[in-house]
mmCIF file of C-alpha atoms and ligand atoms in Angstrom:
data_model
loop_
_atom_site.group_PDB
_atom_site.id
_atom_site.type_symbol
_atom_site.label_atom_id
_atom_site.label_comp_id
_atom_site.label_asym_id
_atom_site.label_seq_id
_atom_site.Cartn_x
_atom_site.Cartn_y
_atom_site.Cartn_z
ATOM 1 C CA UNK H 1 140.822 99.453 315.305
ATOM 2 C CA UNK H 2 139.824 95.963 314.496
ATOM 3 C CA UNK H 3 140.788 92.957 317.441
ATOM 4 C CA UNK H 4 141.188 90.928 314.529
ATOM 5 C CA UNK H 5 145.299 90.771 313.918
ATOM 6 C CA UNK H 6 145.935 88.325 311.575
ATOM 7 C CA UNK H 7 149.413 87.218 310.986
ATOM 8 C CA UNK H 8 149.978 84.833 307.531
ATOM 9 C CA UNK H 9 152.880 82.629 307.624
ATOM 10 C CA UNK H 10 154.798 82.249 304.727
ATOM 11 C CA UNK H 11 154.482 78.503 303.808
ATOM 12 C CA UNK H 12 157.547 76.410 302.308
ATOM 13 C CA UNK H 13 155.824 73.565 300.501
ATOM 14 C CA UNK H 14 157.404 71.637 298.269
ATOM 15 C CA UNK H 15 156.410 67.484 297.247
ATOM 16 C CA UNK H 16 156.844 66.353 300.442
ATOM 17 C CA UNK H 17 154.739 68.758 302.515
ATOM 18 C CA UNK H 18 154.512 71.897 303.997
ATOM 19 C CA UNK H 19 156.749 73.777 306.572
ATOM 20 C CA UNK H 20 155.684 76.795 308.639
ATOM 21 C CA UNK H 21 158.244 78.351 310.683
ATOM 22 C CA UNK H 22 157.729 80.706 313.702
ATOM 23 C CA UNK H 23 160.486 83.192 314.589
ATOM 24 C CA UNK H 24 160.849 85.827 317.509
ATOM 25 C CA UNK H 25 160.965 89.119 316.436
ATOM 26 C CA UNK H 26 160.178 87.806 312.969
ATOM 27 C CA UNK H 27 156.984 86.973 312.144
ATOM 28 C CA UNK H 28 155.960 86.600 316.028
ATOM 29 C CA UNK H 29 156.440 89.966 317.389
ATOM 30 C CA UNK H 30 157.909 89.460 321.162
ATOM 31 C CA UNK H 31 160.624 86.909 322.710
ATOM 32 C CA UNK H 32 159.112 83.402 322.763
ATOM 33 C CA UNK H 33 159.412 82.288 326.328
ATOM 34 C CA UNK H 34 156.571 79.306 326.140
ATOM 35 C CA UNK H 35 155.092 77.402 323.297
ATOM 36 C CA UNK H 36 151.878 74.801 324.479
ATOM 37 C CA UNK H 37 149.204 73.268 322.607
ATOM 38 C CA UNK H 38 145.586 72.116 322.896
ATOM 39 C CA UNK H 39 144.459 68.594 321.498
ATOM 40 C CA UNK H 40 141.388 66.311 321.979
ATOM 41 C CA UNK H 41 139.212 69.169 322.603
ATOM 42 C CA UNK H 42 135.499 69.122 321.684
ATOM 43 C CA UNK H 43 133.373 71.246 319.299
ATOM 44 C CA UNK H 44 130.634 71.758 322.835
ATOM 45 C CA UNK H 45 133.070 72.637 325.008
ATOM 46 C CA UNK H 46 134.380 75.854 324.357
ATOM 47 C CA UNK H 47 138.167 77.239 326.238
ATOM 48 C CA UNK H 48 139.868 80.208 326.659
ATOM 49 C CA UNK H 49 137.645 82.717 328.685
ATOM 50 C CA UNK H 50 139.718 84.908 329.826
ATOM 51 C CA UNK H 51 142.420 87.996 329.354
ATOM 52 C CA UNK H 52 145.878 88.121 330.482
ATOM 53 C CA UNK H 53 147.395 91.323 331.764
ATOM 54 C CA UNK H 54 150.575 90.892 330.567
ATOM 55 C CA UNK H 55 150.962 88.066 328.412
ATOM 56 C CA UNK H 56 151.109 88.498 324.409
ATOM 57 C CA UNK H 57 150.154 85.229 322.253
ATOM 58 C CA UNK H 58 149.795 84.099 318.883
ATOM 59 C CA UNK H 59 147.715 81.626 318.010
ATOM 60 C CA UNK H 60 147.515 79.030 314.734
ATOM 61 C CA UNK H 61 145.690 75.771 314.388
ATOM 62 C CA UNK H 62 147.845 73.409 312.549
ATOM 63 C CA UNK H 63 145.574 71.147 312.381
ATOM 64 C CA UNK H 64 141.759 71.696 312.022
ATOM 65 C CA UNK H 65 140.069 74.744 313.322
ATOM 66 C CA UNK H 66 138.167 76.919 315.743
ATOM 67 C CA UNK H 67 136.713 80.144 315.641
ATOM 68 C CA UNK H 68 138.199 82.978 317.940
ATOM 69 C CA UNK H 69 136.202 85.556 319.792
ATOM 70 C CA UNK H 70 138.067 88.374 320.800
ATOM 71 C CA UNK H 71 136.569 91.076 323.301
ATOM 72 C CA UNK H 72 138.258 94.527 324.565
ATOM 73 C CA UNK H 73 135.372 94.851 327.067
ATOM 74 C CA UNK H 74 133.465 97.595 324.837
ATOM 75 C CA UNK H 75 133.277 95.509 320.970
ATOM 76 C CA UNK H 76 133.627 91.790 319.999
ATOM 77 C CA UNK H 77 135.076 90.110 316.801
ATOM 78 C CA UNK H 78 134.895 86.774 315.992
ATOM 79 C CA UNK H 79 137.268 84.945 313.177
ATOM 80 C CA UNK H 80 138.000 80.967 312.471
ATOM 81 C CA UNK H 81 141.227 79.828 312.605
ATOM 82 C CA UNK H 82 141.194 77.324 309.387
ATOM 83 C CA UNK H 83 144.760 76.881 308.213
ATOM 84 C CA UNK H 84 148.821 76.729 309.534
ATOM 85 C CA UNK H 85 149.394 80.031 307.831
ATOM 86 C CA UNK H 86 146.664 81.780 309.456
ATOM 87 C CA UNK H 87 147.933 83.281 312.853
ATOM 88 C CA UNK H 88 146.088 85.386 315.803
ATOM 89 C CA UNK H 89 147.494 87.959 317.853
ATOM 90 C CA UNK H 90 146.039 87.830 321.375
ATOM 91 C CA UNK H 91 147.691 90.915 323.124
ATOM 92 C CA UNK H 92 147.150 91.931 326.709
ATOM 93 C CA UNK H 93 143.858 92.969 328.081
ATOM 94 C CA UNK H 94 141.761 91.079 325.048
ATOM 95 C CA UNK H 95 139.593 88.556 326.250
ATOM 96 C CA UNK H 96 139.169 85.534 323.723
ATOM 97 C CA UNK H 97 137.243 82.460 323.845
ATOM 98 C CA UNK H 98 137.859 79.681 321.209
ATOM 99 C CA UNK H 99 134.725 77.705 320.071
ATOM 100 C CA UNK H 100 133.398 74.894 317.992
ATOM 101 C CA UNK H 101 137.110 72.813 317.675
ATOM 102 C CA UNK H 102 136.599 70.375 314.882
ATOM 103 C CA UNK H 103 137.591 66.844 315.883
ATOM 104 C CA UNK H 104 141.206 66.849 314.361
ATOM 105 C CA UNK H 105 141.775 70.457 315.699
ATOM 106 C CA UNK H 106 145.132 71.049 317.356
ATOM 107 C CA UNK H 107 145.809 74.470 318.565
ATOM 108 C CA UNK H 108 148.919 75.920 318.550
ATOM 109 C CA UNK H 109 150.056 78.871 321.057
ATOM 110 C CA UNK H 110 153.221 81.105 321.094
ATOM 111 C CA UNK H 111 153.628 83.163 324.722
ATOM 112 C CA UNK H 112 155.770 85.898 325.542
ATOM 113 C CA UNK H 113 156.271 84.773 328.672
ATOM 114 C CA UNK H 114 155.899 81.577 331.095
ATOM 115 C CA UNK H 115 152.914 80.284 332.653
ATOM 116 C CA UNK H 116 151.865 82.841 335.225
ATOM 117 C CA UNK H 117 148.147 82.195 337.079
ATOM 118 C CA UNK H 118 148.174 86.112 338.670
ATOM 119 C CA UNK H 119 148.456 87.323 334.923
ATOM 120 C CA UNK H 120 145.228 85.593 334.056
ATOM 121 C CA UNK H 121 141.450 87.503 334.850
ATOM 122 C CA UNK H 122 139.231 84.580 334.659
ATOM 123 C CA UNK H 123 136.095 86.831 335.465
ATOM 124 C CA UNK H 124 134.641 88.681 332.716
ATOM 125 C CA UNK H 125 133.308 91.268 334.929
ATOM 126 C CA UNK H 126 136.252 92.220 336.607
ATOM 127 C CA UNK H 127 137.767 92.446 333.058
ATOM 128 C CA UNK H 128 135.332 94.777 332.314
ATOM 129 C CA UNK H 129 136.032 96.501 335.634
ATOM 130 C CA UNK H 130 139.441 96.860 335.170
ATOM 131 C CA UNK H 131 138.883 98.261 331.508
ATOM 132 C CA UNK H 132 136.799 100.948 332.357
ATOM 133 C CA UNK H 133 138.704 102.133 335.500
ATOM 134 C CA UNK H 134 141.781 103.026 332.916
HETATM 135 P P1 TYD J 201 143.667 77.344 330.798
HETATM 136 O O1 TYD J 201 144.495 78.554 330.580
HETATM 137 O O2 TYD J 201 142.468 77.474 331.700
HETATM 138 O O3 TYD J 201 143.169 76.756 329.385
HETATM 139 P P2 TYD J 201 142.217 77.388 328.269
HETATM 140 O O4 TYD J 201 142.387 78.868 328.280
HETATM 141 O O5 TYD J 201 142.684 76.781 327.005
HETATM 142 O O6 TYD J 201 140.820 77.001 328.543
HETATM 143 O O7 TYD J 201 144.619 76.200 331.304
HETATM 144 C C1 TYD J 201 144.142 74.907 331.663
HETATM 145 C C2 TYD J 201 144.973 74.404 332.824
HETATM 146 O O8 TYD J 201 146.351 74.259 332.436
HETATM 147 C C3 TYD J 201 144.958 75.349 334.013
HETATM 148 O O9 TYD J 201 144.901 74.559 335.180
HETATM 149 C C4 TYD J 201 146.286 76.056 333.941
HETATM 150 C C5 TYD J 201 147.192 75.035 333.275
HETATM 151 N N1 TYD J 201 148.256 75.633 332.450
HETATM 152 C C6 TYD J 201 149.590 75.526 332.847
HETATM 153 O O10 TYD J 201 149.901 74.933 333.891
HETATM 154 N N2 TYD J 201 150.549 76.052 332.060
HETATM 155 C C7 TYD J 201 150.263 76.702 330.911
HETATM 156 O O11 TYD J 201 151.191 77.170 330.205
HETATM 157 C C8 TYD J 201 148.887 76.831 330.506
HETATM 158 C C9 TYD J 201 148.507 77.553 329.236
HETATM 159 C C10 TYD J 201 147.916 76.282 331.313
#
């Protein structure tokens, strides 16, 4: 099964620009508790690095893009996230690291559920750890 689950908005465009809508249960699948987004980042400095345990995400850059590495612990994938109709899936347990933001690159991110630090594993061996002891 690929890591790679791409959801494509539906754009409303008409003369005076384009409208993307995100809906719970629609085309996000979970309850959207927290909505945050990442700006001024750099194309050397790569984020993310990390898995949640619980969490579920989807991921769009509006503006710009950034290419998305997605790891179970056993395969990686890798995909660029190039347009506001192009959506990521980041479900539990998937580690992802977003690289190589262009300079007007503004990340968008849809959570199921607030901000939580004990949800996060920030170390990519006890990810791997915790994969293999399931
Ligand atoms: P972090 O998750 O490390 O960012 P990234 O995965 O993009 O590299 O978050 C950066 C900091 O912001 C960290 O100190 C945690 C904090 N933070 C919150 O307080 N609330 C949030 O909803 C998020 C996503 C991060």
């Amino acid at each position: 099964m690929s890591l790679i689950n791409l959801i494509e908005f539906n754009v409303l465009g008409d003369e005076r620009g384009q409208l993307v809508v995100l809906e719970a249960m629609k085309n996000v699948p979970f309850h959207i508790k927290r909505v945050y987004y990442l700006t001024g980042t750099k194309p050397e400095v790569p984020r993310g690095f990390h898995a949640h345990k619980e969490l579920e995400q989807v991921a769009v850059c509006v503006s710009g893009k950034c290419l998305m590495i997605m790891d179970d612990g056993v395969k990686k994938e890798e995909v660029w996230l190039d347009s506001p109709s192009k959506a990521i899936f980041i479900g539990k347990m998937i580690w992802h690291e977003m690289h190589r933001f262009s300079p007007d690159c503004v990340l968008l991110v849809v959570a199921s559920d607030l901000y939580d630090e004990n949800d996060y594993i920030r170390s990519y061996a006890k990810f791997v750890g915790m994969i293999n002891n399931d």
